[in-house]
Amino acid sequence: MALALVLVLVMTIGHDEDAENQAQAGPLPTAPRLPAPKDTGPTPTVPAPTPEQLARQPWMHKLAPGEKPPQFVLFSFDGAVSEKHWNKVLPIAKAKNARVTGLLSGVYMVSDQDKSQYQPPAGLKRGLSDIAFGGSRQDIAHRIGYLNRVIEDGHEIGTHYNGHFCSGGSQPSVDKWDTKAWNDELDQFAQIVDKSRASGLKLPEGAVRGGRTPCLEGNWDQAFPAMAAHGLVYDTSQVALGVQWPFVQNGVWEFPMPEVRVPALGRQVVMMDFNLWYALNGAKEEPERADEFAQIVFNTYKSVHRAALDGNRAPMVVGNHFNEWNGSAFSNAMEQFLEYVCDKPETVCATYTEVIQWMQLQDPAVLAQLRGMPAARN
């Protein structure tokens, strides 16, 4: 069972500012790292790229002999409903021909007055969520409108599940859930998405293909069967030392979060915005240090990208929340890196589905050779 990397993340939705802006946390335990990955279960697949995709993505092809893979960078955002932050990300992504992934918390599509429609798993109280709900019905309608812009621009929507029950919050938390509880949670996520579609959300059937668990927690032997049963083909919740190629766990592609060296600190940290903040100052609000922290995080991202580009070319997972922690230091660093990296030579900022589509095009022996290379470490 994985330990929590962030013991509690309390993320609130305000009717005027729907970003995850508050955090409370205890000490971060040492990150549990994955052992040497060994594929288990059948290899999941996604639909092949369309002719329009192939025309737009010249990198989406089978590698020629001796050709190196693109250096994929996967930007993914937990919660994924802040209009303010999407309004910053979308223009940069469009200018740089980048695609990103928003991992949607289902309760953000449920209004406060309708919260009793959500029954958390494992005996938790009906209408309970550790990250609140989505505001008024008018807020939800507005949210559907701008999420449609995200979808129309070609970005991916995945799941961050619903009530965000981490080990430091309401009990029983997700690290204690069995497969039935995960099935119940994913059933309700699907129901919430279906109701959102009925209200105008233009998310195609089957488009939600993976996600990240709350606080990167879960008993994976219990969680992964539920993911596979709900048609999910990827997860991005576990932690690996360095940047590693995805592997198949219980029939689901795992894109691990990398634990990397922060050059300014000379220590290893899981490359998630909150974990970086905690490593820098214990996750205390010091907005006067925003520029300093943003530069440290940006330099870390650049260092990790260079190590992967010069090394195994494994997809680099950049995990973030839409937040304004410490004077927006971490959002600013992410936006700066998005603008910096996505049009670098041999680099592609893609969605998880696009990376899986690319892997499906490759000769199995070539892909196995790539996946057998040592992790890239900065």
mmCIF file of C-alpha atoms in Angstrom:
data_model
loop_
_atom_site.group_PDB
_atom_site.id
_atom_site.type_symbol
_atom_site.label_atom_id
_atom_site.label_comp_id
_atom_site.label_asym_id
_atom_site.label_seq_id
_atom_site.Cartn_x
_atom_site.Cartn_y
_atom_site.Cartn_z
ATOM 1 C CA MET A 1 0.000 0.000 0.000
ATOM 2 C CA ALA A 2 1.449 3.343 -0.995
ATOM 3 C CA LEU A 3 2.125 5.961 1.646
ATOM 4 C CA ALA A 4 0.704 9.441 1.161
ATOM 5 C CA LEU A 5 3.096 11.836 -0.511
ATOM 6 C CA VAL A 6 0.891 14.674 0.577
ATOM 7 C CA LEU A 7 -0.907 13.842 3.781
ATOM 8 C CA VAL A 8 -3.721 16.313 3.278
ATOM 9 C CA LEU A 9 -4.503 18.613 0.395
ATOM 10 C CA VAL A 10 -7.586 20.660 1.172
ATOM 11 C CA MET A 11 -8.638 22.341 -2.065
ATOM 12 C CA THR A 12 -11.518 24.754 -2.008
ATOM 13 C CA ILE A 13 -13.778 26.099 -4.713
ATOM 14 C CA GLY A 14 -14.906 29.673 -4.412
ATOM 15 C CA HIS A 15 -17.732 30.990 -6.534
ATOM 16 C CA ASP A 16 -15.475 33.759 -7.856
ATOM 17 C CA GLU A 17 -12.163 31.886 -7.886
ATOM 18 C CA ASP A 18 -12.500 28.167 -8.481
ATOM 19 C CA ALA A 19 -8.836 27.260 -7.992
ATOM 20 C CA GLU A 20 -7.358 24.949 -5.408
ATOM 21 C CA ASN A 21 -5.763 27.587 -3.196
ATOM 22 C CA GLN A 22 -5.529 26.221 0.322
ATOM 23 C CA ALA A 23 -3.292 23.471 1.651
ATOM 24 C CA GLN A 24 -2.763 21.889 5.019
ATOM 25 C CA ALA A 25 -0.179 19.180 5.429
ATOM 26 C CA GLY A 26 1.737 17.187 7.968
ATOM 27 C CA PRO A 27 5.315 15.998 7.465
ATOM 28 C CA LEU A 28 5.962 14.327 4.141
ATOM 29 C CA PRO A 29 7.125 10.734 4.551
ATOM 30 C CA THR A 30 9.857 9.317 2.363
ATOM 31 C CA ALA A 31 8.368 8.645 -1.044
ATOM 32 C CA PRO A 32 7.832 4.941 -1.720
ATOM 33 C CA ARG A 33 9.542 4.118 -4.994
ATOM 34 C CA LEU A 34 8.504 1.526 -7.509
ATOM 35 C CA PRO A 35 10.662 -1.589 -7.820
ATOM 36 C CA ALA A 36 12.046 -2.444 -11.232
ATOM 37 C CA PRO A 37 8.839 -2.521 -13.295
ATOM 38 C CA LYS A 38 7.581 -5.808 -14.694
ATOM 39 C CA ASP A 39 4.521 -5.843 -16.909
ATOM 40 C CA THR A 40 1.509 -7.625 -15.423
ATOM 41 C CA GLY A 41 -1.793 -8.209 -17.159
ATOM 42 C CA PRO A 42 -2.784 -7.596 -20.771
ATOM 43 C CA THR A 43 -1.466 -4.508 -22.544
ATOM 44 C CA PRO A 44 -4.320 -1.979 -22.846
ATOM 45 C CA THR A 45 -4.909 -0.092 -26.062
ATOM 46 C CA VAL A 46 -6.553 3.133 -27.186
ATOM 47 C CA PRO A 47 -8.098 4.042 -30.571
ATOM 48 C CA ALA A 48 -5.548 4.658 -33.321
ATOM 49 C CA PRO A 49 -4.875 8.272 -34.292
ATOM 50 C CA THR A 50 -7.192 9.727 -36.896
ATOM 51 C CA PRO A 51 -5.932 10.949 -40.291
ATOM 52 C CA GLU A 52 -6.402 14.507 -38.982
ATOM 53 C CA GLN A 53 -4.178 13.709 -35.989
ATOM 54 C CA LEU A 54 -1.512 12.191 -38.191
ATOM 55 C CA ALA A 55 -1.505 15.260 -40.421
ATOM 56 C CA ARG A 56 -1.170 17.562 -37.414
ATOM 57 C CA GLN A 57 1.383 15.424 -35.569
ATOM 58 C CA PRO A 58 4.327 14.503 -37.817
ATOM 59 C CA TRP A 59 5.994 12.788 -34.860
ATOM 60 C CA MET A 60 3.125 10.247 -34.676
ATOM 61 C CA HIS A 61 4.827 7.512 -36.714
ATOM 62 C CA LYS A 62 6.749 4.301 -36.355
ATOM 63 C CA LEU A 63 10.409 4.975 -35.637
ATOM 64 C CA ALA A 64 12.839 4.323 -38.468
ATOM 65 C CA PRO A 65 15.924 2.192 -37.664
ATOM 66 C CA GLY A 66 18.221 4.235 -35.446
ATOM 67 C CA GLU A 67 15.665 7.053 -34.979
ATOM 68 C CA LYS A 68 15.235 8.347 -31.440
ATOM 69 C CA PRO A 69 11.753 8.807 -29.963
ATOM 70 C CA PRO A 70 10.412 12.263 -29.280
ATOM 71 C CA GLN A 71 10.996 13.582 -25.785
ATOM 72 C CA PHE A 72 7.416 13.615 -24.549
ATOM 73 C CA VAL A 73 6.436 16.028 -21.769
ATOM 74 C CA LEU A 74 3.119 15.323 -20.043
ATOM 75 C CA PHE A 75 1.596 18.315 -18.251
ATOM 76 C CA SER A 76 -1.281 17.168 -16.028
ATOM 77 C CA PHE A 77 -3.415 19.156 -13.602
ATOM 78 C CA ASP A 78 -5.282 17.721 -10.609
ATOM 79 C CA GLY A 79 -8.747 19.198 -10.051
ATOM 80 C CA ALA A 80 -8.625 20.935 -13.443
ATOM 81 C CA VAL A 81 -11.547 23.368 -13.170
ATOM 82 C CA SER A 82 -10.015 26.804 -12.620
ATOM 83 C CA GLU A 83 -11.061 29.095 -15.479
ATOM 84 C CA LYS A 84 -8.426 31.627 -14.420
ATOM 85 C CA HIS A 85 -5.656 29.076 -14.838
ATOM 86 C CA TRP A 86 -7.031 27.539 -18.039
ATOM 87 C CA ASN A 87 -7.090 31.076 -19.455
ATOM 88 C CA LYS A 88 -3.334 31.191 -18.882
ATOM 89 C CA VAL A 89 -2.531 27.677 -20.077
ATOM 90 C CA LEU A 90 -4.662 27.522 -23.236
ATOM 91 C CA PRO A 91 -3.024 30.412 -25.157
ATOM 92 C CA ILE A 92 0.480 29.116 -24.387
ATOM 93 C CA ALA A 93 -0.479 25.601 -25.430
ATOM 94 C CA LYS A 94 -2.011 26.832 -28.675
ATOM 95 C CA ALA A 95 1.028 28.941 -29.522
ATOM 96 C CA LYS A 96 3.395 26.039 -28.843
ATOM 97 C CA ASN A 97 1.241 23.284 -30.435
ATOM 98 C CA ALA A 98 1.055 21.568 -27.058
ATOM 99 C CA ARG A 99 -1.586 19.271 -25.580
ATOM 100 C CA VAL A 100 -2.118 18.878 -21.834
ATOM 101 C CA THR A 101 -4.297 16.741 -19.548
ATOM 102 C CA GLY A 102 -6.807 18.005 -16.990
ATOM 103 C CA LEU A 103 -7.609 15.439 -14.283
ATOM 104 C CA LEU A 104 -11.128 16.346 -13.230
ATOM 105 C CA SER A 105 -12.429 16.022 -9.673
ATOM 106 C CA GLY A 106 -16.003 14.886 -10.203
ATOM 107 C CA VAL A 107 -17.464 16.795 -7.250
ATOM 108 C CA TYR A 108 -16.526 20.062 -8.962
ATOM 109 C CA MET A 109 -19.296 19.265 -11.456
ATOM 110 C CA VAL A 110 -21.867 18.823 -8.647
ATOM 111 C CA SER A 111 -23.505 21.958 -7.228
ATOM 112 C CA ASP A 112 -23.592 22.601 -3.503
ATOM 113 C CA GLN A 113 -27.366 22.210 -3.445
ATOM 114 C CA ASP A 114 -27.102 18.822 -5.181
ATOM 115 C CA LYS A 115 -24.269 17.414 -3.055
ATOM 116 C CA SER A 116 -26.496 14.737 -1.525
ATOM 117 C CA GLN A 117 -26.456 13.063 -4.942
ATOM 118 C CA TYR A 118 -22.875 11.982 -4.179
ATOM 119 C CA GLN A 119 -22.523 8.919 -1.945
ATOM 120 C CA PRO A 120 -18.830 8.446 -1.103
ATOM 121 C CA PRO A 121 -17.617 4.851 -0.938
ATOM 122 C CA ALA A 122 -16.664 2.753 2.068
ATOM 123 C CA GLY A 123 -19.431 3.982 4.343
ATOM 124 C CA LEU A 124 -18.512 7.661 4.256
ATOM 125 C CA LYS A 125 -21.382 10.087 4.822
ATOM 126 C CA ARG A 126 -23.587 10.998 1.840
ATOM 127 C CA GLY A 127 -22.864 14.485 0.530
ATOM 128 C CA LEU A 128 -19.341 14.536 2.012
ATOM 129 C CA SER A 129 -16.305 15.783 0.097
ATOM 130 C CA ASP A 130 -12.920 16.782 1.464
ATOM 131 C CA ILE A 131 -12.604 19.378 -1.336
ATOM 132 C CA ALA A 132 -16.135 20.825 -1.147
ATOM 133 C CA PHE A 133 -18.388 20.879 -4.231
ATOM 134 C CA GLY A 134 -18.860 23.024 -7.320
ATOM 135 C CA GLY A 135 -20.762 26.088 -6.157
ATOM 136 C CA SER A 136 -24.145 27.025 -7.615
ATOM 137 C CA ARG A 137 -25.880 25.425 -10.582
ATOM 138 C CA GLN A 138 -25.025 28.588 -12.493
ATOM 139 C CA ASP A 139 -21.344 28.036 -11.622
ATOM 140 C CA ILE A 140 -21.571 24.512 -13.005
ATOM 141 C CA ALA A 141 -23.170 25.720 -16.247
ATOM 142 C CA HIS A 142 -20.408 28.300 -16.667
ATOM 143 C CA ARG A 143 -17.755 25.680 -15.900
ATOM 144 C CA ILE A 144 -19.132 23.393 -18.601
ATOM 145 C CA GLY A 145 -18.766 26.259 -21.064
ATOM 146 C CA TYR A 146 -15.063 26.815 -20.499
ATOM 147 C CA LEU A 147 -14.258 23.108 -20.160
ATOM 148 C CA ASN A 148 -15.746 22.734 -23.635
ATOM 149 C CA ARG A 149 -13.088 25.172 -24.863
ATOM 150 C CA VAL A 150 -10.441 22.919 -23.287
ATOM 151 C CA ILE A 151 -11.875 19.872 -25.058
ATOM 152 C CA GLU A 152 -12.297 21.665 -28.384
ATOM 153 C CA ASP A 153 -8.624 22.698 -28.267
ATOM 154 C CA GLY A 154 -7.642 19.015 -28.197
ATOM 155 C CA HIS A 155 -6.681 18.651 -24.555
ATOM 156 C CA GLU A 156 -7.446 15.511 -22.584
ATOM 157 C CA ILE A 157 -9.794 15.106 -19.627
ATOM 158 C CA GLY A 158 -9.002 12.341 -17.146
ATOM 159 C CA THR A 159 -10.205 11.569 -13.637
ATOM 160 C CA HIS A 160 -9.004 12.747 -10.247
ATOM 161 C CA TYR A 161 -11.912 10.742 -8.805
ATOM 162 C CA ASN A 162 -14.401 12.597 -6.585
ATOM 163 C CA GLY A 163 -14.216 13.395 -2.875
ATOM 164 C CA HIS A 164 -10.399 13.472 -2.469
ATOM 165 C CA PHE A 165 -10.295 11.390 0.715
ATOM 166 C CA CYS A 166 -6.586 11.352 1.612
ATOM 167 C CA SER A 167 -5.062 9.633 4.628
ATOM 168 C CA GLY A 168 -5.014 12.799 6.724
ATOM 169 C CA GLY A 169 -8.687 13.605 6.151
ATOM 170 C CA SER A 170 -12.030 11.812 6.343
ATOM 171 C CA GLN A 171 -11.821 8.088 7.038
ATOM 172 C CA PRO A 172 -11.673 5.498 5.602
ATOM 173 C CA SER A 173 -9.274 7.184 3.166
ATOM 174 C CA VAL A 174 -8.429 5.961 -0.319
ATOM 175 C CA ASP A 175 -5.310 4.107 0.840
ATOM 176 C CA LYS A 176 -7.639 1.743 2.746
ATOM 177 C CA TRP A 177 -10.246 1.248 0.014
ATOM 178 C CA ASP A 178 -10.901 -2.165 -1.481
ATOM 179 C CA THR A 179 -11.817 -2.838 -5.094
ATOM 180 C CA LYS A 180 -15.527 -2.422 -4.379
ATOM 181 C CA ALA A 181 -14.921 1.081 -3.000
ATOM 182 C CA TRP A 182 -12.884 2.052 -6.068
ATOM 183 C CA ASN A 183 -15.607 0.635 -8.302
ATOM 184 C CA ASP A 184 -18.219 2.688 -6.455
ATOM 185 C CA GLU A 185 -16.140 5.855 -6.795
ATOM 186 C CA LEU A 186 -15.577 5.338 -10.517
ATOM 187 C CA ASP A 187 -19.257 4.480 -11.042
ATOM 188 C CA GLN A 188 -20.177 7.828 -9.519
ATOM 189 C CA PHE A 189 -17.550 9.687 -11.511
ATOM 190 C CA ALA A 190 -19.080 8.212 -14.677
ATOM 191 C CA GLN A 191 -22.582 9.220 -13.536
ATOM 192 C CA ILE A 192 -21.421 12.777 -12.829
ATOM 193 C CA VAL A 193 -19.806 13.011 -16.263
ATOM 194 C CA ASP A 194 -22.953 11.632 -17.910
ATOM 195 C CA LYS A 195 -25.090 14.285 -16.165
ATOM 196 C CA SER A 196 -22.594 16.944 -17.245
ATOM 197 C CA ARG A 197 -22.893 15.722 -20.841
ATOM 198 C CA ALA A 198 -26.663 15.991 -20.583
ATOM 199 C CA SER A 199 -26.088 19.604 -19.482
ATOM 200 C CA GLY A 200 -23.864 20.344 -22.476
ATOM 201 C CA LEU A 201 -20.368 19.055 -21.681
ATOM 202 C CA LYS A 202 -18.833 18.051 -25.031
ATOM 203 C CA LEU A 203 -16.724 15.218 -23.667
ATOM 204 C CA PRO A 204 -17.073 12.207 -25.994
ATOM 205 C CA GLU A 205 -18.067 8.820 -24.640
ATOM 206 C CA GLY A 206 -14.957 6.850 -23.710
ATOM 207 C CA ALA A 207 -12.725 9.934 -23.673
ATOM 208 C CA VAL A 208 -11.818 9.544 -19.969
ATOM 209 C CA ARG A 209 -9.046 6.973 -20.222
ATOM 210 C CA GLY A 210 -7.061 7.389 -17.009
ATOM 211 C CA GLY A 211 -6.274 9.513 -14.012
ATOM 212 C CA ARG A 212 -4.406 10.205 -10.802
ATOM 213 C CA THR A 213 -5.539 9.134 -7.354
ATOM 214 C CA PRO A 214 -5.983 11.651 -4.506
ATOM 215 C CA CYS A 215 -2.618 12.452 -2.879
ATOM 216 C CA LEU A 216 -1.045 9.677 -4.999
ATOM 217 C CA GLU A 217 -2.502 7.167 -2.543
ATOM 218 C CA GLY A 218 -4.048 3.744 -2.950
ATOM 219 C CA ASN A 219 -3.648 0.041 -2.416
ATOM 220 C CA TRP A 220 -2.760 -0.635 -6.047
ATOM 221 C CA ASP A 221 -3.720 -4.310 -5.968
ATOM 222 C CA GLN A 222 -7.236 -3.149 -5.045
ATOM 223 C CA ALA A 223 -7.410 0.007 -7.175
ATOM 224 C CA PHE A 224 -6.112 -1.245 -10.516
ATOM 225 C CA PRO A 225 -8.759 -3.946 -11.096
ATOM 226 C CA ALA A 226 -11.436 -1.249 -10.690
ATOM 227 C CA MET A 227 -9.609 1.029 -13.133
ATOM 228 C CA ALA A 228 -9.398 -1.717 -15.745
ATOM 229 C CA ALA A 229 -13.038 -2.702 -15.196
ATOM 230 C CA HIS A 230 -14.069 0.892 -15.967
ATOM 231 C CA GLY A 231 -12.117 1.035 -19.196
ATOM 232 C CA LEU A 232 -9.245 3.127 -17.857
ATOM 233 C CA VAL A 233 -6.006 2.411 -19.683
ATOM 234 C CA TYR A 234 -3.530 4.563 -17.744
ATOM 235 C CA ASP A 235 -2.744 5.757 -14.239
ATOM 236 C CA THR A 236 -0.206 8.379 -13.182
ATOM 237 C CA SER A 237 -0.125 8.068 -9.385
ATOM 238 C CA GLN A 238 2.911 5.991 -8.442
ATOM 239 C CA VAL A 239 6.443 7.265 -7.907
ATOM 240 C CA ALA A 240 9.686 6.163 -9.551
ATOM 241 C CA LEU A 241 13.256 7.327 -9.056
ATOM 242 C CA GLY A 242 14.053 9.370 -12.147
ATOM 243 C CA VAL A 243 12.139 9.525 -15.428
ATOM 244 C CA GLN A 244 11.046 6.033 -16.484
ATOM 245 C CA TRP A 245 9.095 4.594 -19.388
ATOM 246 C CA PRO A 246 5.505 3.532 -18.640
ATOM 247 C CA PHE A 247 4.842 -0.106 -17.818
ATOM 248 C CA VAL A 248 1.698 -2.243 -17.562
ATOM 249 C CA GLN A 249 0.387 -2.992 -14.086
ATOM 250 C CA ASN A 250 -2.662 -5.251 -13.774
ATOM 251 C CA GLY A 251 -3.711 -4.338 -17.295
ATOM 252 C CA VAL A 252 -3.252 -0.548 -16.920
ATOM 253 C CA TRP A 253 -0.389 1.592 -18.216
ATOM 254 C CA GLU A 254 1.412 3.247 -15.281
ATOM 255 C CA PHE A 255 3.088 6.598 -16.055
ATOM 256 C CA PRO A 256 5.044 7.110 -12.824
ATOM 257 C CA MET A 257 5.625 10.479 -11.219
ATOM 258 C CA PRO A 258 9.397 11.056 -11.163
ATOM 259 C CA GLU A 259 11.382 11.662 -8.017
ATOM 260 C CA VAL A 260 14.126 14.057 -9.146
ATOM 261 C CA ARG A 261 17.005 16.118 -7.815
ATOM 262 C CA VAL A 262 16.240 19.770 -7.099
ATOM 263 C CA PRO A 263 19.596 21.372 -7.980
ATOM 264 C CA ALA A 264 19.116 24.335 -5.628
ATOM 265 C CA LEU A 265 18.507 21.980 -2.696
ATOM 266 C CA GLY A 266 20.772 19.100 -3.646
ATOM 267 C CA ARG A 267 18.085 16.575 -2.653
ATOM 268 C CA GLN A 268 15.514 14.284 -4.201
ATOM 269 C CA VAL A 269 11.868 15.381 -4.329
ATOM 270 C CA VAL A 270 8.769 14.006 -6.046
ATOM 271 C CA MET A 271 8.209 16.389 -8.974
ATOM 272 C CA MET A 272 4.713 17.546 -7.923
ATOM 273 C CA ASP A 273 4.103 21.209 -7.131
ATOM 274 C CA PHE A 274 3.043 20.648 -3.521
ATOM 275 C CA ASN A 275 5.964 18.318 -2.817
ATOM 276 C CA LEU A 276 8.362 20.889 -4.231
ATOM 277 C CA TRP A 277 6.802 23.578 -2.047
ATOM 278 C CA TYR A 278 7.116 21.388 1.021
ATOM 279 C CA ALA A 279 10.775 20.711 0.231
ATOM 280 C CA LEU A 280 11.480 24.418 -0.183
ATOM 281 C CA ASN A 281 9.997 25.775 3.038
ATOM 282 C CA GLY A 282 7.653 23.235 4.603
ATOM 283 C CA ALA A 283 4.710 24.531 2.527
ATOM 284 C CA LYS A 284 4.520 27.829 4.413
ATOM 285 C CA GLU A 285 3.106 30.881 2.670
ATOM 286 C CA GLU A 286 6.014 33.232 1.892
ATOM 287 C CA PRO A 287 4.765 35.130 -1.153
ATOM 288 C CA GLU A 288 7.736 37.476 -0.966
ATOM 289 C CA ARG A 289 9.833 34.491 -2.110
ATOM 290 C CA ALA A 290 7.587 33.694 -5.094
ATOM 291 C CA ASP A 291 10.144 34.668 -7.744
ATOM 292 C CA GLU A 292 12.887 32.707 -5.971
ATOM 293 C CA PHE A 293 10.757 29.562 -5.719
ATOM 294 C CA ALA A 294 9.511 29.856 -9.304
ATOM 295 C CA GLN A 295 13.087 30.058 -10.595
ATOM 296 C CA ILE A 296 14.150 27.027 -8.547
ATOM 297 C CA VAL A 297 11.245 24.949 -9.857
ATOM 298 C CA PHE A 298 11.737 26.128 -13.450
ATOM 299 C CA ASN A 299 15.440 25.244 -13.272
ATOM 300 C CA THR A 300 14.521 21.820 -11.889
ATOM 301 C CA TYR A 301 12.129 21.181 -14.777
ATOM 302 C CA LYS A 302 14.801 22.203 -17.287
ATOM 303 C CA SER A 303 17.362 19.933 -15.641
ATOM 304 C CA VAL A 304 15.015 16.943 -15.718
ATOM 305 C CA HIS A 305 14.070 17.582 -19.352
ATOM 306 C CA ARG A 306 17.722 17.721 -20.365
ATOM 307 C CA ALA A 307 18.485 14.474 -18.515
ATOM 308 C CA ALA A 308 15.612 12.649 -20.226
ATOM 309 C CA LEU A 309 16.368 14.153 -23.657
ATOM 310 C CA ASP A 310 20.019 13.100 -23.409
ATOM 311 C CA GLY A 311 19.142 9.785 -21.763
ATOM 312 C CA ASN A 312 16.323 7.277 -22.162
ATOM 313 C CA ARG A 313 13.784 9.667 -23.743
ATOM 314 C CA ALA A 314 11.083 8.418 -21.362
ATOM 315 C CA PRO A 315 7.959 10.613 -21.077
ATOM 316 C CA MET A 316 8.472 13.331 -18.466
ATOM 317 C CA VAL A 317 5.429 13.706 -16.192
ATOM 318 C CA VAL A 318 4.911 17.253 -14.840
ATOM 319 C CA GLY A 319 2.232 17.054 -12.135
ATOM 320 C CA ASN A 320 0.513 20.199 -10.882
ATOM 321 C CA HIS A 321 -2.603 21.681 -9.359
ATOM 322 C CA PHE A 322 -4.214 24.891 -10.513
ATOM 323 C CA ASN A 323 -3.197 26.883 -7.451
ATOM 324 C CA GLU A 324 -1.851 30.187 -6.162
ATOM 325 C CA TRP A 325 0.372 28.744 -3.461
ATOM 326 C CA ASN A 326 3.199 30.976 -2.286
ATOM 327 C CA GLY A 327 2.342 33.900 -4.525
ATOM 328 C CA SER A 328 1.593 31.624 -7.529
ATOM 329 C CA ALA A 329 5.232 30.529 -7.609
ATOM 330 C CA PHE A 330 4.455 27.018 -8.800
ATOM 331 C CA SER A 331 1.837 27.921 -11.382
ATOM 332 C CA ASN A 332 4.191 30.576 -12.730
ATOM 333 C CA ALA A 333 7.037 28.053 -12.988
ATOM 334 C CA MET A 334 4.783 25.566 -14.784
ATOM 335 C CA GLU A 335 3.548 28.172 -17.266
ATOM 336 C CA GLN A 336 7.095 29.348 -17.905
ATOM 337 C CA PHE A 337 8.239 25.775 -18.542
ATOM 338 C CA LEU A 338 5.238 25.069 -20.806
ATOM 339 C CA GLU A 339 6.223 28.047 -22.923
ATOM 340 C CA TYR A 340 9.933 27.167 -22.813
ATOM 341 C CA VAL A 341 9.926 23.453 -23.579
ATOM 342 C CA CYS A 342 7.069 22.604 -25.940
ATOM 343 C CA ASP A 343 8.706 23.794 -29.144
ATOM 344 C CA LYS A 344 12.218 22.628 -28.286
ATOM 345 C CA PRO A 345 13.790 20.359 -30.918
ATOM 346 C CA GLU A 346 12.724 16.708 -30.626
ATOM 347 C CA THR A 347 10.305 17.592 -27.802
ATOM 348 C CA VAL A 348 6.531 17.035 -27.879
ATOM 349 C CA CYS A 349 4.059 18.182 -25.203
ATOM 350 C CA ALA A 350 1.330 15.562 -25.484
ATOM 351 C CA THR A 351 -1.531 13.892 -23.658
ATOM 352 C CA TYR A 352 -1.348 10.433 -22.110
ATOM 353 C CA THR A 353 -3.590 9.031 -24.844
ATOM 354 C CA GLU A 354 -1.298 10.443 -27.534
ATOM 355 C CA VAL A 355 1.767 8.822 -25.961
ATOM 356 C CA ILE A 356 -0.043 5.473 -25.803
ATOM 357 C CA GLN A 357 -1.073 5.880 -29.454
ATOM 358 C CA TRP A 358 2.564 6.515 -30.343
ATOM 359 C CA MET A 359 3.715 3.442 -28.388
ATOM 360 C CA GLN A 360 1.134 1.305 -30.224
ATOM 361 C CA LEU A 361 2.760 2.277 -33.544
ATOM 362 C CA GLN A 362 6.212 1.084 -32.531
ATOM 363 C CA ASP A 363 7.911 -2.202 -33.227
ATOM 364 C CA PRO A 364 7.530 -4.189 -29.973
ATOM 365 C CA ALA A 365 11.237 -5.008 -29.871
ATOM 366 C CA VAL A 366 12.207 -1.340 -30.262
ATOM 367 C CA LEU A 367 9.752 -0.292 -27.559
ATOM 368 C CA ALA A 368 11.020 -3.041 -25.253
ATOM 369 C CA GLN A 369 14.578 -1.804 -25.773
ATOM 370 C CA LEU A 370 13.580 1.757 -24.878
ATOM 371 C CA ARG A 371 11.667 0.633 -21.812
ATOM 372 C CA GLY A 372 14.666 -1.416 -20.684
ATOM 373 C CA MET A 373 16.966 1.611 -20.522
ATOM 374 C CA PRO A 374 17.978 2.988 -17.099
ATOM 375 C CA ALA A 375 15.866 5.778 -15.674
ATOM 376 C CA ALA A 376 16.960 9.293 -16.618
ATOM 377 C CA ARG A 377 18.309 11.123 -13.554
ATOM 378 C CA ASN A 378 19.234 14.783 -13.476
#
